[in-house]
mmCIF file of C-alpha atoms in Angstrom:
data_model
loop_
_atom_site.group_PDB
_atom_site.id
_atom_site.type_symbol
_atom_site.label_atom_id
_atom_site.label_comp_id
_atom_site.label_asym_id
_atom_site.label_seq_id
_atom_site.Cartn_x
_atom_site.Cartn_y
_atom_site.Cartn_z
ATOM 1 C CA MET A 1 -7.528 -5.998 -10.712
ATOM 2 C CA ASN A 2 -5.878 -3.256 -12.749
ATOM 3 C CA THR A 3 -5.469 -4.755 -16.221
ATOM 4 C CA SER A 4 -3.037 -2.048 -17.319
ATOM 5 C CA TYR A 5 -0.455 -3.707 -15.056
ATOM 6 C CA PHE A 6 -1.632 -7.316 -14.888
ATOM 7 C CA SER A 7 -2.015 -9.734 -17.789
ATOM 8 C CA GLU A 8 -3.985 -12.964 -17.993
ATOM 9 C CA ASP A 9 -0.821 -14.831 -17.028
ATOM 10 C CA HIS A 10 -0.541 -12.664 -13.938
ATOM 11 C CA GLU A 11 -4.169 -13.429 -13.090
ATOM 12 C CA LEU A 12 -3.588 -17.152 -13.471
ATOM 13 C CA PHE A 13 -0.551 -16.986 -11.181
ATOM 14 C CA ARG A 14 -2.570 -15.109 -8.553
ATOM 15 C CA THR A 15 -5.376 -17.675 -8.631
ATOM 16 C CA THR A 16 -2.962 -20.605 -8.421
ATOM 17 C CA LEU A 17 -0.950 -18.993 -5.634
ATOM 18 C CA ARG A 18 -4.029 -18.087 -3.606
ATOM 19 C CA ASP A 19 -5.292 -21.660 -3.823
ATOM 20 C CA PHE A 20 -1.874 -22.978 -2.784
ATOM 21 C CA LEU A 21 -1.646 -20.658 0.229
ATOM 22 C CA GLN A 22 -5.189 -21.506 1.322
ATOM 23 C CA LYS A 23 -4.334 -25.201 1.205
ATOM 24 C CA GLU A 24 -0.743 -25.312 2.471
ATOM 25 C CA VAL A 25 -0.395 -22.282 4.740
ATOM 26 C CA VAL A 26 -3.666 -20.940 6.157
ATOM 27 C CA PRO A 27 -4.606 -24.149 8.063
ATOM 28 C CA HIS A 28 -1.274 -24.016 9.932
ATOM 29 C CA VAL A 29 -0.884 -20.301 10.592
ATOM 30 C CA ASP A 30 -2.493 -20.268 14.051
ATOM 31 C CA GLN A 31 -0.169 -23.035 15.226
ATOM 32 C CA TRP A 32 2.906 -21.301 13.785
ATOM 33 C CA GLU A 33 1.852 -18.077 15.488
ATOM 34 C CA LYS A 34 1.601 -19.875 18.849
ATOM 35 C CA GLU A 35 4.903 -21.706 18.418
ATOM 36 C CA GLY A 36 6.781 -18.743 16.968
ATOM 37 C CA LYS A 37 8.193 -21.010 14.288
ATOM 38 C CA ILE A 38 7.225 -21.932 10.737
ATOM 39 C CA ASP A 39 7.304 -25.608 9.830
ATOM 40 C CA SER A 40 10.449 -26.201 7.786
ATOM 41 C CA SER A 41 8.590 -28.209 5.129
ATOM 42 C CA ILE A 42 6.772 -25.127 3.820
ATOM 43 C CA TRP A 43 10.003 -23.661 2.467
ATOM 44 C CA THR A 44 10.493 -26.398 -0.117
ATOM 45 C CA LYS A 45 6.783 -26.299 -0.977
ATOM 46 C CA MET A 46 7.054 -22.567 -1.621
ATOM 47 C CA GLY A 47 10.152 -23.271 -3.680
ATOM 48 C CA GLU A 48 8.353 -25.893 -5.746
ATOM 49 C CA MET A 49 5.605 -23.328 -6.406
ATOM 50 C CA GLY A 50 8.257 -21.032 -7.838
ATOM 51 C CA CYS A 51 7.686 -18.342 -5.199
ATOM 52 C CA PHE A 52 11.378 -17.740 -4.543
ATOM 53 C CA GLY A 53 12.522 -17.717 -8.151
ATOM 54 C CA LEU A 54 10.160 -15.163 -9.681
ATOM 55 C CA ALA A 55 12.750 -12.406 -10.014
ATOM 56 C CA TYR A 56 15.896 -14.485 -10.420
ATOM 57 C CA PRO A 57 17.892 -15.844 -13.394
ATOM 58 C CA GLU A 58 16.902 -19.072 -15.067
ATOM 59 C CA LYS A 59 20.549 -20.148 -14.762
ATOM 60 C CA TYR A 60 19.984 -20.763 -11.046
ATOM 61 C CA GLY A 61 16.474 -22.178 -11.311
ATOM 62 C CA GLY A 62 14.564 -18.903 -11.371
ATOM 63 C CA MET A 63 12.068 -17.573 -13.894
ATOM 64 C CA ASP A 64 13.284 -13.991 -14.464
ATOM 65 C CA LEU A 65 9.732 -12.601 -14.471
ATOM 66 C CA ASP A 66 8.582 -8.989 -14.247
ATOM 67 C CA PHE A 67 8.074 -7.236 -10.900
ATOM 68 C CA PHE A 68 4.301 -7.617 -10.994
ATOM 69 C CA TYR A 69 4.656 -11.332 -10.259
ATOM 70 C CA THR A 70 6.516 -10.272 -7.122
ATOM 71 C CA THR A 71 3.726 -7.772 -6.418
ATOM 72 C CA ILE A 72 1.163 -10.574 -6.603
ATOM 73 C CA LEU A 73 3.212 -12.764 -4.279
ATOM 74 C CA LEU A 74 3.474 -9.963 -1.718
ATOM 75 C CA GLU A 75 -0.243 -9.172 -1.904
ATOM 76 C CA GLU A 76 -1.347 -12.775 -1.557
ATOM 77 C CA LEU A 77 0.999 -13.404 1.369
ATOM 78 C CA GLN A 78 -0.832 -10.668 3.285
ATOM 79 C CA ARG A 79 -4.117 -12.529 2.870
ATOM 80 C CA VAL A 80 -3.007 -15.457 5.042
ATOM 81 C CA ASN A 81 -3.185 -13.025 7.990
ATOM 82 C CA SER A 82 0.244 -13.719 9.418
ATOM 83 C CA GLY A 83 2.632 -10.841 9.035
ATOM 84 C CA GLY A 84 5.319 -13.096 10.459
ATOM 85 C CA PHE A 85 4.889 -15.780 7.828
ATOM 86 C CA ALA A 86 4.807 -13.193 5.054
ATOM 87 C CA ALA A 87 7.905 -11.449 6.427
ATOM 88 C CA ALA A 88 9.870 -14.674 6.668
ATOM 89 C CA MET A 89 9.132 -15.441 3.030
ATOM 90 C CA TRP A 90 9.864 -12.027 1.532
ATOM 91 C CA ALA A 91 12.875 -11.350 3.774
ATOM 92 C CA HIS A 92 14.422 -14.514 2.360
ATOM 93 C CA ALA A 93 13.417 -13.865 -1.241
ATOM 94 C CA TYR A 94 13.894 -10.098 -1.480
ATOM 95 C CA LEU A 95 16.419 -9.138 1.182
ATOM 96 C CA ALA A 96 18.950 -11.957 1.484
ATOM 97 C CA MET A 97 18.557 -13.277 -2.063
ATOM 98 C CA THR A 98 18.627 -9.807 -3.636
ATOM 99 C CA HIS A 99 22.127 -9.186 -2.301
ATOM 100 C CA LEU A 100 23.226 -12.726 -3.100
ATOM 101 C CA ASN A 101 22.093 -12.383 -6.699
ATOM 102 C CA ALA A 102 23.462 -8.873 -7.192
ATOM 103 C CA GLU A 103 26.821 -9.118 -5.439
ATOM 104 C CA GLY A 104 27.562 -12.808 -4.940
ATOM 105 C CA SER A 105 30.221 -14.586 -6.987
ATOM 106 C CA ASP A 106 29.229 -17.323 -9.434
ATOM 107 C CA GLU A 107 30.481 -19.878 -6.924
ATOM 108 C CA LEU A 108 28.362 -18.483 -4.103
ATOM 109 C CA LYS A 109 25.317 -18.259 -6.331
ATOM 110 C CA GLU A 110 25.730 -21.825 -7.551
ATOM 111 C CA LYS A 111 25.820 -23.059 -3.969
ATOM 112 C CA TYR A 112 23.395 -20.734 -2.195
ATOM 113 C CA LEU A 113 21.155 -18.957 -4.713
ATOM 114 C CA THR A 114 20.146 -22.187 -6.452
ATOM 115 C CA ALA A 115 19.275 -23.759 -3.087
ATOM 116 C CA SER A 116 17.472 -20.571 -2.007
ATOM 117 C CA ILE A 117 15.230 -20.632 -5.072
ATOM 118 C CA SER A 118 14.302 -24.252 -4.415
ATOM 119 C CA GLY A 119 13.661 -23.535 -0.727
ATOM 120 C CA GLU A 120 16.379 -25.912 0.426
ATOM 121 C CA LYS A 121 18.335 -23.073 2.029
ATOM 122 C CA VAL A 122 16.938 -20.016 3.821
ATOM 123 C CA GLY A 123 18.772 -16.721 4.096
ATOM 124 C CA CYS A 124 18.627 -13.606 6.240
ATOM 125 C CA LEU A 125 20.008 -10.100 5.814
ATOM 126 C CA CYS A 126 21.957 -8.692 8.769
ATOM 127 C CA ILE A 127 22.457 -4.927 8.758
ATOM 128 C CA THR A 128 20.772 -3.323 11.801
ATOM 129 C CA GLU A 129 22.751 -3.279 15.054
ATOM 130 C CA PRO A 130 21.630 -3.013 18.696
ATOM 131 C CA PHE A 131 22.843 0.558 19.151
ATOM 132 C CA GLY A 132 22.536 1.706 15.547
ATOM 133 C CA GLY A 133 18.902 1.317 14.503
ATOM 134 C CA SER A 134 18.425 3.062 11.170
ATOM 135 C CA ASP A 135 21.971 4.499 11.305
ATOM 136 C CA VAL A 136 23.522 2.051 8.852
ATOM 137 C CA ALA A 137 26.703 4.103 8.464
ATOM 138 C CA GLY A 138 27.342 3.902 12.216
ATOM 139 C CA MET A 139 27.624 0.110 12.411
ATOM 140 C CA LYS A 140 30.342 -1.367 14.639
ATOM 141 C CA THR A 141 30.648 -4.939 13.343
ATOM 142 C CA THR A 142 34.076 -5.519 11.807
ATOM 143 C CA ALA A 143 35.559 -7.956 9.292
ATOM 144 C CA ILE A 144 39.349 -8.017 9.448
ATOM 145 C CA LYS A 145 41.279 -9.886 6.771
ATOM 146 C CA GLU A 146 43.809 -12.424 7.959
ATOM 147 C CA GLY A 147 45.470 -14.295 5.136
ATOM 148 C CA ASP A 148 42.806 -15.976 3.036
ATOM 149 C CA GLU A 149 40.087 -15.453 5.660
ATOM 150 C CA TYR A 150 38.028 -12.676 7.190
ATOM 151 C CA VAL A 151 37.466 -12.620 10.960
ATOM 152 C CA ILE A 152 34.092 -11.130 11.890
ATOM 153 C CA ASN A 153 33.177 -9.660 15.281
ATOM 154 C CA GLY A 154 30.116 -7.727 16.328
ATOM 155 C CA SER A 155 26.356 -8.005 16.657
ATOM 156 C CA LYS A 156 23.122 -7.491 14.740
ATOM 157 C CA THR A 157 19.511 -7.213 15.842
ATOM 158 C CA PHE A 158 15.918 -7.355 14.564
ATOM 159 C CA ILE A 159 17.011 -9.937 11.974
ATOM 160 C CA THR A 160 14.096 -11.766 10.341
ATOM 161 C CA ASN A 161 14.976 -15.468 9.862
ATOM 162 C CA GLY A 162 17.953 -14.818 12.147
ATOM 163 C CA VAL A 163 17.475 -17.979 14.219
ATOM 164 C CA TYR A 164 16.612 -20.698 11.724
ATOM 165 C CA SER A 165 18.220 -19.538 8.456
ATOM 166 C CA ASP A 166 20.975 -21.527 6.742
ATOM 167 C CA TYR A 167 23.120 -18.570 5.732
ATOM 168 C CA LEU A 168 23.495 -14.923 6.634
ATOM 169 C CA ILE A 169 24.232 -11.918 4.431
ATOM 170 C CA VAL A 170 26.181 -9.653 6.807
ATOM 171 C CA ALA A 171 27.373 -6.074 6.536
ATOM 172 C CA ALA A 172 30.606 -5.285 8.385
ATOM 173 C CA LYS A 173 33.338 -2.653 8.454
ATOM 174 C CA THR A 174 36.470 -3.777 6.619
ATOM 175 C CA SER A 175 38.102 -0.351 6.961
ATOM 176 C CA PRO A 176 36.479 1.228 10.062
ATOM 177 C CA GLU A 177 38.503 4.418 9.680
ATOM 178 C CA LEU A 178 36.684 5.123 6.402
ATOM 179 C CA LYS A 179 33.286 5.052 8.174
ATOM 180 C CA SER A 180 30.483 4.350 5.656
ATOM 181 C CA LYS A 181 33.021 4.054 2.837
ATOM 182 C CA GLY A 182 34.738 1.198 4.610
ATOM 183 C CA MET A 183 31.830 -1.275 4.729
ATOM 184 C CA SER A 184 31.609 -4.642 2.954
ATOM 185 C CA ILE A 185 29.060 -7.441 2.496
ATOM 186 C CA PHE A 186 29.729 -11.094 3.282
ATOM 187 C CA LEU A 187 27.972 -14.438 3.146
ATOM 188 C CA ILE A 188 28.365 -16.480 6.313
ATOM 189 C CA ASP A 189 27.250 -20.086 6.472
ATOM 190 C CA ARG A 190 25.219 -20.873 9.582
ATOM 191 C CA GLU A 191 27.585 -23.708 10.487
ATOM 192 C CA SER A 192 30.518 -21.326 10.889
ATOM 193 C CA GLN A 193 31.908 -21.343 14.427
ATOM 194 C CA GLY A 194 31.259 -18.344 16.665
ATOM 195 C CA ILE A 195 27.664 -17.431 15.686
ATOM 196 C CA SER A 196 25.053 -17.212 18.423
ATOM 197 C CA ALA A 197 21.407 -16.235 18.037
ATOM 198 C CA THR A 198 18.903 -15.048 20.634
ATOM 199 C CA LYS A 199 15.257 -15.130 19.652
ATOM 200 C CA LEU A 200 13.377 -11.883 20.337
ATOM 201 C CA ASP A 201 9.843 -11.808 21.748
ATOM 202 C CA LYS A 202 7.786 -9.470 19.558
ATOM 203 C CA LEU A 203 4.435 -7.689 19.744
ATOM 204 C CA GLY A 204 3.481 -8.992 16.288
ATOM 205 C CA TRP A 205 4.941 -11.037 13.431
ATOM 206 C CA ARG A 206 4.774 -13.918 15.908
ATOM 207 C CA ALA A 207 5.219 -16.717 13.376
ATOM 208 C CA SER A 208 8.579 -15.431 12.155
ATOM 209 C CA ASP A 209 11.836 -15.811 14.046
ATOM 210 C CA THR A 210 13.528 -12.497 14.763
ATOM 211 C CA ALA A 211 16.979 -12.603 16.289
ATOM 212 C CA GLU A 212 19.755 -10.713 17.930
ATOM 213 C CA LEU A 213 22.975 -12.189 16.572
ATOM 214 C CA ALA A 214 26.503 -12.168 17.939
ATOM 215 C CA PHE A 215 29.646 -12.885 15.931
ATOM 216 C CA ASP A 216 32.644 -13.934 18.022
ATOM 217 C CA ASN A 217 35.773 -14.347 15.886
ATOM 218 C CA VAL A 218 33.783 -15.942 13.081
ATOM 219 C CA ARG A 219 36.194 -17.024 10.367
ATOM 220 C CA ILE A 220 35.012 -17.239 6.777
ATOM 221 C CA PRO A 221 36.838 -17.748 3.476
ATOM 222 C CA ALA A 222 37.917 -14.532 1.766
ATOM 223 C CA SER A 223 35.916 -15.766 -1.230
ATOM 224 C CA ASN A 224 32.743 -15.140 0.810
ATOM 225 C CA LEU A 225 33.215 -11.404 0.298
ATOM 226 C CA MET A 226 30.337 -10.272 -1.931
ATOM 227 C CA GLY A 227 31.191 -7.684 -4.552
ATOM 228 C CA GLU A 228 34.107 -5.356 -3.919
ATOM 229 C CA GLU A 229 35.643 -4.657 -0.533
ATOM 230 C CA ASN A 230 34.508 -1.341 0.990
ATOM 231 C CA LYS A 231 31.574 -1.024 -1.436
ATOM 232 C CA GLY A 232 28.997 -2.457 0.964
ATOM 233 C CA PHE A 233 27.283 0.803 1.858
ATOM 234 C CA SER A 234 26.630 1.467 -1.828
ATOM 235 C CA TYR A 235 25.179 -2.015 -2.263
ATOM 236 C CA ILE A 236 22.875 -1.548 0.734
ATOM 237 C CA MET A 237 21.658 1.843 -0.482
ATOM 238 C CA GLN A 238 21.074 0.431 -3.955
ATOM 239 C CA HIS A 239 18.529 -2.076 -2.703
ATOM 240 C CA PHE A 240 16.653 0.163 -0.275
ATOM 241 C CA ALA A 241 14.273 1.341 -3.006
ATOM 242 C CA SER A 242 12.937 -2.153 -3.689
ATOM 243 C CA GLU A 243 12.726 -2.972 0.031
ATOM 244 C CA ARG A 244 10.702 0.155 0.764
ATOM 245 C CA LEU A 245 8.371 -0.457 -2.162
ATOM 246 C CA ILE A 246 7.877 -4.044 -1.008
ATOM 247 C CA MET A 247 6.811 -2.781 2.411
ATOM 248 C CA GLY A 248 4.483 -0.257 0.769
ATOM 249 C CA ILE A 249 2.841 -3.001 -1.295
ATOM 250 C CA ASN A 250 2.530 -5.186 1.808
ATOM 251 C CA ALA A 251 0.767 -2.306 3.542
ATOM 252 C CA HIS A 252 -1.859 -1.616 0.892
ATOM 253 C CA ALA A 253 -2.535 -5.351 0.581
ATOM 254 C CA ARG A 254 -3.120 -5.934 4.292
ATOM 255 C CA ALA A 255 -5.302 -2.830 4.531
ATOM 256 C CA GLU A 256 -7.356 -4.003 1.568
ATOM 257 C CA TYR A 257 -7.771 -7.424 3.164
ATOM 258 C CA ALA A 258 -8.806 -5.833 6.476
ATOM 259 C CA ILE A 259 -11.538 -3.830 4.740
ATOM 260 C CA GLU A 260 -12.710 -6.929 2.891
ATOM 261 C CA TYR A 261 -12.973 -8.866 6.152
ATOM 262 C CA ALA A 262 -14.676 -6.028 8.037
ATOM 263 C CA LEU A 263 -17.214 -5.540 5.259
ATOM 264 C CA GLY A 264 -18.035 -9.246 5.260
ATOM 265 C CA TYR A 265 -18.600 -9.088 9.021
ATOM 266 C CA MET A 266 -20.810 -6.004 8.677
ATOM 267 C CA ARG A 267 -22.994 -7.687 6.072
ATOM 268 C CA ASP A 268 -23.748 -10.507 8.504
ATOM 269 C CA ARG A 269 -24.002 -8.551 11.749
ATOM 270 C CA GLU A 270 -27.250 -6.897 12.843
ATOM 271 C CA ALA A 271 -27.870 -4.160 15.399
ATOM 272 C CA PHE A 272 -31.167 -2.441 16.212
ATOM 273 C CA GLY A 273 -32.879 -4.477 13.503
ATOM 274 C CA LYS A 274 -30.508 -3.458 10.683
ATOM 275 C CA LYS A 275 -27.379 -4.816 9.071
ATOM 276 C CA LEU A 276 -24.289 -2.815 10.015
ATOM 277 C CA THR A 277 -23.880 -1.992 6.333
ATOM 278 C CA GLU A 278 -27.107 0.020 6.522
ATOM 279 C CA PHE A 279 -25.785 2.551 9.060
ATOM 280 C CA GLN A 280 -24.657 5.675 7.235
ATOM 281 C CA ALA A 281 -21.714 6.427 9.527
ATOM 282 C CA LEU A 282 -20.299 2.940 8.995
ATOM 283 C CA ARG A 283 -20.975 2.931 5.255
ATOM 284 C CA HIS A 284 -19.133 6.229 4.899
ATOM 285 C CA LYS A 285 -16.216 4.928 6.961
ATOM 286 C CA ILE A 286 -15.834 2.007 4.543
ATOM 287 C CA ALA A 287 -16.027 4.388 1.576
ATOM 288 C CA GLU A 288 -13.354 6.652 3.056
ATOM 289 C CA MET A 289 -10.982 3.806 3.947
ATOM 290 C CA SER A 290 -11.389 2.147 0.568
ATOM 291 C CA THR A 291 -10.578 5.405 -1.192
ATOM 292 C CA ARG A 292 -7.359 5.911 0.755
ATOM 293 C CA VAL A 293 -6.174 2.349 0.179
ATOM 294 C CA GLU A 294 -7.028 2.422 -3.517
ATOM 295 C CA MET A 295 -4.983 5.600 -3.988
ATOM 296 C CA CYS A 296 -2.002 3.986 -2.262
ATOM 297 C CA LYS A 297 -2.347 0.848 -4.327
ATOM 298 C CA HIS A 298 -2.355 2.667 -7.652
ATOM 299 C CA PHE A 299 0.612 4.804 -6.631
ATOM 300 C CA ASN A 300 2.486 1.663 -5.613
ATOM 301 C CA TYR A 301 1.682 -0.020 -8.921
ATOM 302 C CA ALA A 302 2.968 3.010 -10.822
ATOM 303 C CA VAL A 303 6.225 2.953 -8.845
ATOM 304 C CA ALA A 304 6.504 -0.815 -9.367
ATOM 305 C CA SER A 305 6.168 -0.287 -13.110
ATOM 306 C CA ARG A 306 9.015 2.222 -13.094
ATOM 307 C CA LEU A 307 11.187 -0.023 -10.932
ATOM 308 C CA ASP A 308 10.537 -2.891 -13.330
ATOM 309 C CA LYS A 309 11.870 -0.720 -16.166
ATOM 310 C CA GLY A 310 15.125 -0.167 -14.322
ATOM 311 C CA GLU A 311 14.435 3.330 -13.012
ATOM 312 C CA TYR A 312 15.942 4.402 -9.686
ATOM 313 C CA VAL A 313 12.800 5.187 -7.679
ATOM 314 C CA VAL A 314 14.234 5.759 -4.219
ATOM 315 C CA LYS A 315 12.135 8.910 -3.704
ATOM 316 C CA GLU A 316 8.860 7.334 -4.781
ATOM 317 C CA ALA A 317 9.577 4.070 -2.945
ATOM 318 C CA SER A 318 10.243 6.033 0.242
ATOM 319 C CA MET A 319 6.928 7.831 -0.265
ATOM 320 C CA SER A 320 5.242 4.478 -0.838
ATOM 321 C CA LYS A 321 6.440 3.015 2.443
ATOM 322 C CA LEU A 322 5.872 6.205 4.426
ATOM 323 C CA GLU A 323 2.272 6.765 3.365
ATOM 324 C CA SER A 324 1.102 3.188 2.766
ATOM 325 C CA THR A 325 2.233 1.923 6.184
ATOM 326 C CA LYS A 326 0.617 4.917 7.883
ATOM 327 C CA ILE A 327 -2.681 4.387 6.073
ATOM 328 C CA ALA A 328 -2.605 0.636 6.728
ATOM 329 C CA ASP A 329 -2.228 1.232 10.459
ATOM 330 C CA GLU A 330 -5.116 3.706 10.497
ATOM 331 C CA VAL A 331 -7.399 1.576 8.320
ATOM 332 C CA ILE A 332 -6.811 -1.601 10.313
ATOM 333 C CA TYR A 333 -7.400 0.312 13.554
ATOM 334 C CA ASP A 334 -10.739 1.511 12.193
ATOM 335 C CA CYS A 335 -11.630 -1.935 10.848
ATOM 336 C CA LEU A 336 -11.117 -3.386 14.307
ATOM 337 C CA GLN A 337 -13.472 -0.718 15.658
ATOM 338 C CA LEU A 338 -16.141 -1.810 13.166
ATOM 339 C CA LEU A 339 -16.172 -5.254 14.800
ATOM 340 C CA GLY A 340 -16.834 -3.745 18.222
ATOM 341 C CA GLY A 341 -15.877 -6.066 21.086
ATOM 342 C CA TYR A 342 -15.191 -8.925 18.695
ATOM 343 C CA GLY A 343 -12.376 -6.939 17.126
ATOM 344 C CA TYR A 344 -10.530 -7.209 20.418
ATOM 345 C CA ILE A 345 -10.845 -10.997 20.569
ATOM 346 C CA GLU A 346 -7.969 -13.122 19.300
ATOM 347 C CA ASP A 347 -10.372 -15.548 17.598
ATOM 348 C CA TYR A 348 -11.077 -12.779 15.079
ATOM 349 C CA PRO A 349 -8.319 -11.766 12.641
ATOM 350 C CA LEU A 350 -8.241 -8.012 13.261
ATOM 351 C CA ALA A 351 -6.394 -8.282 16.585
ATOM 352 C CA ARG A 352 -3.444 -10.045 14.964
ATOM 353 C CA MET A 353 -3.647 -7.802 11.932
ATOM 354 C CA LEU A 354 -3.396 -4.696 14.123
ATOM 355 C CA ARG A 355 -0.309 -6.021 15.921
ATOM 356 C CA ASP A 356 1.366 -7.144 12.721
ATOM 357 C CA SER A 357 0.685 -3.899 10.887
ATOM 358 C CA ARG A 358 2.394 -1.784 13.543
ATOM 359 C CA LEU A 359 5.805 -2.954 12.360
ATOM 360 C CA GLY A 360 5.254 -1.266 8.975
ATOM 361 C CA PRO A 361 6.249 2.280 9.998
ATOM 362 C CA ILE A 362 9.269 0.911 11.927
ATOM 363 C CA GLY A 363 11.003 -1.833 9.937
ATOM 364 C CA GLY A 364 13.113 -1.151 6.876
ATOM 365 C CA GLY A 365 13.700 2.466 7.927
ATOM 366 C CA THR A 366 11.397 4.272 10.334
ATOM 367 C CA SER A 367 8.894 6.816 9.099
ATOM 368 C CA GLU A 368 10.953 9.525 10.810
ATOM 369 C CA ILE A 369 14.059 8.551 8.819
ATOM 370 C CA LEU A 370 12.058 8.419 5.582
ATOM 371 C CA LYS A 371 10.668 11.888 6.184
ATOM 372 C CA GLU A 372 14.177 13.288 6.516
ATOM 373 C CA ILE A 373 15.350 11.469 3.377
ATOM 374 C CA LEU A 374 12.391 12.879 1.478
ATOM 375 C CA ALA A 375 12.968 16.339 2.950
ATOM 376 C CA LYS A 376 16.542 16.277 1.659
ATOM 377 C CA MET A 377 15.266 15.411 -1.814
ATOM 378 C CA ILE A 378 12.333 17.845 -1.854
ATOM 379 C CA VAL A 379 13.498 20.779 0.289
ATOM 380 C CA ASP A 380 17.278 20.604 -0.182
ATOM 381 C CA GLU A 381 16.988 19.310 -3.772
ATOM 382 C CA LYS A 382 19.467 16.535 -3.076
ATOM 383 C CA ASP A 383 19.680 14.179 -6.051
ATOM 384 C CA TYR A 384 20.402 10.586 -5.039
ATOM 385 C CA LYS A 385 21.968 8.541 -7.802
ATOM 386 C CA PRO A 386 22.090 4.770 -8.202
ATOM 387 C CA ALA A 387 25.011 3.543 -6.149
ATOM 388 C CA THR A 388 25.903 0.815 -8.618
ATOM 389 C CA LYS A 389 25.049 0.000 -12.216
#
């Protein structure tokens, strides 16, 4: 633990959280992975633990704590070895709830943010579309105002918590002729008429529900507009830095856990009369992997510290996700190799870890998109500014 970033209170939270997850989550993960669904009771238990309120105002039941409590939550979620469970939790707490807290009206926050912090309501963020991928500006979903309502039509895909959530934070074009400058953000209650969800069958993240959603003349109150009309693209861009850093932190944490598991296996396993930890090639592989992960981790902590101070770290957060997810994939691949044939068996955790990790360089902006964003900043000297204050 790096004490320059983590206090004794942080340490206590980590210990308490790890014990909680080992007791309430780990025994059920295999079943949730098989069923493709998380038991609904865990949401309120996570809420009671304070997991969803770490970053949010006390007014709504949160604790308004620094970002390193969030960092601890993200790291410990990776240790349960279910990328799907972890994704469901952080997509609720740091995708849906981030927009709700930042752009939602007091009325919406009283009704939905308070219940989200307690775990009584679960949210999802709906931006990506079937034919758009990472092209946020090219979305086709529309929200047309009719009197005191908006009528929403369109579709979204790859939406974590898209099947079982209680509300949806949805991006839609309110002025399609303005392209990216004509986008807005809305809260849609799950019980609204005209919403249909199709569950997607994924390579990894099996415990989480990922959906393709369709909106067919869904009518919502005009008061469910979040923030200003036609400012949605700016709101989305504003929060990309934290999302990318979150995925970078997830990556270094799962890679670190993979090394820890592989090393434990190697200490117990013998071949040719020696422990695997006594073979120089394998020892050096562990040393190399640990070095790469440690460098990522300390970079991510430094970026987290700057984010916590209110700095706009979109460049560094993009670097975090780009490099950390790449290294996590490579490290977990090599850790599986260290287990030999057992690494390929589902009874051992590396098989699931490998599948789950592969989403890192894809979700939340592909590595290819991030490289171009970074190239614009480094090569073209483009200076991205915070979209909102």
